[in-house]
């Protein structure tokens, strides 16, 4: 089994995280489809959203990957898009989320 990636997330987000991760997986599938069509605008939009949302939910690595995907789309770099999308899926497959008490 690959090494787990432990991410600590505020427990107030516990109801939102499963749906968020499901949507990000769907986004990655859309990226693969868009890449096959060479629809770099679509890839860029999705990557920009991943970049913004990742950090909001406590997934800083996802934000960095979204940034890299956005750059690859801007460069029309098919190979980099595929590689980065696979890396993002691999990251998500290895996630272990630990909910931490809210700091109220």
XYZ file of C-alpha atoms in Angstrom:
104
model
C 0.000 0.000 0.000
C 1.371 3.429 -0.881
C 2.391 5.788 1.866
C -0.560 7.590 3.372
C -0.794 11.364 3.191
C -2.181 12.634 6.462
C -4.034 15.929 6.278
C -5.459 17.614 9.337
C -8.780 19.333 8.651
C -10.998 21.403 10.911
C -13.818 19.206 12.201
C -16.353 21.856 11.230
C -15.729 20.759 7.616
C -16.309 17.054 8.301
C -19.721 17.008 6.572
C -18.335 18.776 3.488
C -15.120 16.840 2.867
C -16.574 13.639 1.334
C -18.575 15.596 -1.242
C -15.646 17.913 -1.930
C -13.335 14.979 -2.657
C -15.957 13.308 -4.849
C -16.281 16.500 -6.878
C -12.498 16.827 -7.224
C -12.290 13.266 -8.567
C -14.986 14.135 -11.109
C -13.020 17.266 -12.016
C -9.929 15.171 -12.704
C -11.889 12.880 -15.028
C -13.130 15.990 -16.825
C -9.523 17.192 -17.123
C -8.545 13.923 -18.831
C -11.509 14.264 -21.204
C -10.741 17.926 -21.918
C -7.095 17.087 -22.539
C -8.124 14.492 -25.132
C -10.078 17.289 -26.884
C -7.220 19.741 -26.318
C -9.662 22.027 -24.513
C -7.073 23.967 -22.557
C -9.579 26.630 -21.495
C -11.664 23.968 -19.714
C -8.568 22.474 -18.086
C -7.491 25.937 -16.962
C -10.900 26.705 -15.432
C -10.980 23.445 -13.495
C -7.353 23.777 -12.401
C -8.020 27.329 -11.205
C -10.961 26.080 -9.138
C -8.849 23.260 -7.644
C -6.135 25.779 -6.832
C -8.610 27.986 -4.981
C -10.646 25.335 -3.226
C -7.827 23.067 -2.059
C -6.447 25.465 0.505
C -9.917 26.484 1.648
C -10.515 22.921 2.777
C -7.020 22.407 4.201
C -5.456 20.620 1.214
C -2.458 22.831 0.449
C -0.858 20.176 -1.779
C -4.010 20.148 -3.889
C -3.701 23.923 -4.264
C -0.118 23.561 -5.515
C -1.125 20.824 -7.955
C -3.976 22.989 -9.213
C -1.518 25.828 -9.790
C 0.779 23.523 -11.778
C -2.152 22.170 -13.806
C -3.270 25.692 -14.593
C 0.226 26.532 -15.856
C 0.377 23.350 -17.960
C -2.968 24.226 -19.530
C -1.759 27.747 -20.328
C 1.263 26.211 -22.079
C -0.906 23.622 -23.884
C 1.380 20.950 -22.441
C -0.622 17.725 -22.880
C 1.998 15.528 -21.229
C 2.249 17.721 -18.142
C -1.547 17.894 -17.836
C -1.828 14.090 -17.865
C 1.079 13.649 -15.461
C -0.245 16.231 -13.012
C -3.816 14.888 -13.163
C -2.489 11.392 -12.398
C -0.415 12.775 -9.526
C -3.489 14.500 -8.131
C -5.487 11.263 -8.294
C -2.629 9.420 -6.604
C -2.524 12.080 -3.868
C -6.258 11.734 -3.298
C -6.016 7.927 -3.205
C -3.455 8.179 -0.415
C -5.301 10.759 1.711
C -5.987 10.042 5.337
C -7.990 12.852 6.850
C -7.712 13.597 10.549
C -10.346 15.986 11.858
C -9.141 18.438 14.457
C -11.326 20.320 16.939
C -12.343 23.792 15.847
C -10.400 26.647 17.347
C -13.355 28.718 18.536
